[in-house]
Amino acid sequence: MSKYNSKKVEYQGMIFDSKFECIYYAFLKELVKQGKISNLERQVKYVLLPRQTDENNKFKYHPVEYKSDFEYDDVQGVHHTVDSKGFRTVDFRIKQKLFYYRTNREIECVTYKEAKKDELFNEIDKKMKQWFKCNGV
């Protein structure tokens, strides 16, 4: 369990930080099949602040990094960086601002409540919950 009560999930040989992240991945994979998005990637790493050293080049602070949950391109060619969250944490909000500063792009934060507004997501959600149940997740 994480500090936010989410359990890691293994699905198709991949490890996800939560059931919601796993379900959202299955949703995005379906969008790829339908030709609505392309170039789906997971866990793309960005260095938001490099490692910090003092005037003698001695270690001072670790780098600040952000790892996206998903990245993809839509049919218009717009690149999307997506984070799936139960809720927006203070840590995430800071990284979101640093990410924008470094890349001039937004991180799209999707919550389960927001995702449930999509009919296709609801279909995938039901199928994945059944899969979790059958596989003891």
mmCIF file of C-alpha atoms in Angstrom:
data_model
loop_
_atom_site.group_PDB
_atom_site.id
_atom_site.type_symbol
_atom_site.label_atom_id
_atom_site.label_comp_id
_atom_site.label_asym_id
_atom_site.label_seq_id
_atom_site.Cartn_x
_atom_site.Cartn_y
_atom_site.Cartn_z
ATOM 1 C CA MET A 1 0.000 0.000 0.000
ATOM 2 C CA SER A 2 1.133 3.513 -0.730
ATOM 3 C CA LYS A 3 0.700 6.465 1.564
ATOM 4 C CA TYR A 4 -2.578 7.149 -0.285
ATOM 5 C CA ASN A 5 -4.002 3.612 0.257
ATOM 6 C CA SER A 6 -3.530 2.518 -3.356
ATOM 7 C CA LYS A 7 -2.208 -0.948 -4.103
ATOM 8 C CA LYS A 8 0.152 -1.732 -6.957
ATOM 9 C CA VAL A 9 -1.453 -3.861 -9.668
ATOM 10 C CA GLU A 10 0.172 -6.143 -12.228
ATOM 11 C CA TYR A 11 -1.617 -6.333 -15.559
ATOM 12 C CA GLN A 12 -0.258 -7.710 -18.853
ATOM 13 C CA GLY A 13 3.221 -7.897 -17.320
ATOM 14 C CA MET A 14 3.219 -4.227 -16.301
ATOM 15 C CA ILE A 15 3.076 -2.762 -12.798
ATOM 16 C CA PHE A 16 0.639 0.068 -12.139
ATOM 17 C CA ASP A 17 0.582 2.255 -9.018
ATOM 18 C CA SER A 18 -3.181 1.816 -8.559
ATOM 19 C CA LYS A 19 -6.232 0.039 -9.930
ATOM 20 C CA PHE A 20 -7.434 3.320 -11.399
ATOM 21 C CA GLU A 21 -4.152 3.806 -13.288
ATOM 22 C CA CYS A 22 -4.499 0.273 -14.637
ATOM 23 C CA ILE A 23 -8.112 0.825 -15.697
ATOM 24 C CA TYR A 24 -7.205 4.130 -17.349
ATOM 25 C CA TYR A 25 -4.418 2.369 -19.262
ATOM 26 C CA ALA A 26 -6.937 -0.200 -20.560
ATOM 27 C CA PHE A 27 -9.187 2.707 -21.577
ATOM 28 C CA LEU A 28 -6.352 4.425 -23.473
ATOM 29 C CA LYS A 29 -5.404 1.122 -25.162
ATOM 30 C CA GLU A 30 -8.993 0.889 -26.431
ATOM 31 C CA LEU A 31 -8.705 4.444 -27.807
ATOM 32 C CA VAL A 32 -5.530 3.348 -29.626
ATOM 33 C CA LYS A 33 -7.432 0.387 -31.155
ATOM 34 C CA GLN A 34 -10.170 2.773 -32.279
ATOM 35 C CA GLY A 35 -7.602 5.091 -33.897
ATOM 36 C CA LYS A 36 -8.515 8.024 -31.631
ATOM 37 C CA ILE A 37 -5.011 8.318 -30.134
ATOM 38 C CA SER A 38 -1.520 7.066 -31.040
ATOM 39 C CA ASN A 39 2.017 6.789 -29.649
ATOM 40 C CA LEU A 40 0.805 5.715 -26.203
ATOM 41 C CA GLU A 41 3.673 5.589 -23.696
ATOM 42 C CA ARG A 42 3.895 4.972 -19.946
ATOM 43 C CA GLN A 43 6.205 6.342 -17.284
ATOM 44 C CA VAL A 44 8.021 9.030 -19.293
ATOM 45 C CA LYS A 45 10.577 10.657 -16.992
ATOM 46 C CA TYR A 46 11.360 14.383 -16.827
ATOM 47 C CA VAL A 47 14.008 16.146 -14.733
ATOM 48 C CA LEU A 48 12.286 19.279 -13.467
ATOM 49 C CA LEU A 49 15.244 20.533 -11.411
ATOM 50 C CA PRO A 50 18.715 19.053 -11.830
ATOM 51 C CA ARG A 51 20.870 17.771 -8.989
ATOM 52 C CA GLN A 52 22.078 20.696 -6.909
ATOM 53 C CA THR A 53 25.656 21.177 -5.706
ATOM 54 C CA ASP A 54 27.388 23.799 -3.586
ATOM 55 C CA GLU A 55 30.219 26.115 -4.703
ATOM 56 C CA ASN A 56 32.717 23.232 -4.263
ATOM 57 C CA ASN A 57 30.627 20.980 -6.513
ATOM 58 C CA LYS A 58 29.615 18.837 -3.530
ATOM 59 C CA PHE A 59 26.189 17.267 -3.480
ATOM 60 C CA LYS A 60 23.500 19.464 -1.939
ATOM 61 C CA TYR A 61 20.072 18.274 -3.202
ATOM 62 C CA HIS A 62 18.706 15.412 -5.286
ATOM 63 C CA PRO A 63 17.087 16.281 -8.611
ATOM 64 C CA VAL A 64 13.339 16.858 -8.712
ATOM 65 C CA GLU A 65 11.827 14.448 -11.200
ATOM 66 C CA TYR A 66 8.388 13.809 -12.600
ATOM 67 C CA LYS A 67 7.265 10.577 -14.216
ATOM 68 C CA SER A 68 4.063 10.817 -16.243
ATOM 69 C CA ASP A 69 1.531 8.021 -16.054
ATOM 70 C CA PHE A 70 0.722 8.254 -19.763
ATOM 71 C CA GLU A 71 1.654 10.196 -22.867
ATOM 72 C CA TYR A 72 -0.061 10.043 -26.248
ATOM 73 C CA ASP A 73 -0.880 12.021 -29.381
ATOM 74 C CA ASP A 74 -4.478 12.751 -30.395
ATOM 75 C CA VAL A 75 -5.721 12.693 -34.007
ATOM 76 C CA GLN A 76 -4.884 16.397 -34.416
ATOM 77 C CA GLY A 77 -1.278 15.612 -33.469
ATOM 78 C CA VAL A 78 -1.482 17.302 -30.053
ATOM 79 C CA HIS A 79 0.743 15.629 -27.453
ATOM 80 C CA HIS A 80 -0.855 14.854 -24.083
ATOM 81 C CA THR A 81 0.872 14.207 -20.753
ATOM 82 C CA VAL A 82 -1.582 12.578 -18.332
ATOM 83 C CA ASP A 83 -1.475 11.756 -14.650
ATOM 84 C CA SER A 84 -4.186 9.589 -13.085
ATOM 85 C CA LYS A 85 -4.897 10.600 -9.503
ATOM 86 C CA GLY A 86 -7.362 9.812 -6.768
ATOM 87 C CA PHE A 87 -6.978 13.482 -5.878
ATOM 88 C CA ARG A 88 -4.532 16.304 -6.598
ATOM 89 C CA THR A 89 -1.808 16.305 -3.934
ATOM 90 C CA VAL A 90 0.309 19.321 -2.949
ATOM 91 C CA ASP A 91 3.382 17.510 -4.308
ATOM 92 C CA PHE A 92 1.627 16.991 -7.660
ATOM 93 C CA ARG A 93 0.583 20.651 -7.878
ATOM 94 C CA ILE A 94 4.202 21.770 -7.386
ATOM 95 C CA LYS A 95 5.482 19.323 -10.014
ATOM 96 C CA GLN A 96 2.705 20.426 -12.359
ATOM 97 C CA LYS A 97 3.936 24.012 -12.143
ATOM 98 C CA LEU A 98 7.582 23.022 -12.575
ATOM 99 C CA PHE A 99 6.643 20.825 -15.557
ATOM 100 C CA TYR A 100 4.888 23.743 -17.224
ATOM 101 C CA TYR A 101 7.873 26.006 -16.545
ATOM 102 C CA ARG A 102 10.298 23.481 -18.110
ATOM 103 C CA THR A 103 8.193 22.283 -21.066
ATOM 104 C CA ASN A 104 5.525 24.958 -21.649
ATOM 105 C CA ARG A 105 2.979 22.095 -21.576
ATOM 106 C CA GLU A 106 0.294 21.187 -19.058
ATOM 107 C CA ILE A 107 -0.033 17.897 -17.219
ATOM 108 C CA GLU A 108 -3.602 16.730 -17.606
ATOM 109 C CA CYS A 109 -4.728 15.319 -14.289
ATOM 110 C CA VAL A 110 -7.611 12.872 -14.561
ATOM 111 C CA THR A 111 -9.457 11.602 -11.499
ATOM 112 C CA TYR A 112 -11.708 8.545 -11.300
ATOM 113 C CA LYS A 113 -14.734 10.796 -10.827
ATOM 114 C CA GLU A 114 -13.882 12.723 -14.014
ATOM 115 C CA ALA A 115 -13.158 9.553 -16.005
ATOM 116 C CA LYS A 116 -16.539 8.051 -15.012
ATOM 117 C CA LYS A 117 -18.236 10.718 -17.145
ATOM 118 C CA ASP A 118 -17.068 8.861 -20.279
ATOM 119 C CA GLU A 119 -19.283 5.990 -21.486
ATOM 120 C CA LEU A 120 -16.396 3.966 -22.938
ATOM 121 C CA PHE A 121 -14.427 4.359 -19.711
ATOM 122 C CA ASN A 122 -17.400 2.946 -17.786
ATOM 123 C CA GLU A 123 -17.469 -0.128 -20.051
ATOM 124 C CA ILE A 124 -13.728 -0.698 -19.562
ATOM 125 C CA ASP A 125 -14.096 -0.029 -15.818
ATOM 126 C CA LYS A 126 -16.698 -2.818 -15.486
ATOM 127 C CA LYS A 127 -14.571 -5.288 -17.476
ATOM 128 C CA MET A 128 -11.426 -4.468 -15.498
ATOM 129 C CA LYS A 129 -13.185 -4.750 -12.132
ATOM 130 C CA GLN A 130 -14.396 -8.198 -13.173
ATOM 131 C CA TRP A 131 -10.814 -9.075 -14.182
ATOM 132 C CA PHE A 132 -9.532 -7.833 -10.787
ATOM 133 C CA LYS A 133 -12.132 -9.959 -9.019
ATOM 134 C CA CYS A 134 -11.290 -13.106 -11.039
ATOM 135 C CA ASN A 135 -7.569 -12.604 -10.470
ATOM 136 C CA GLY A 136 -7.732 -11.766 -6.772
ATOM 137 C CA VAL A 137 -6.592 -8.174 -7.182
#
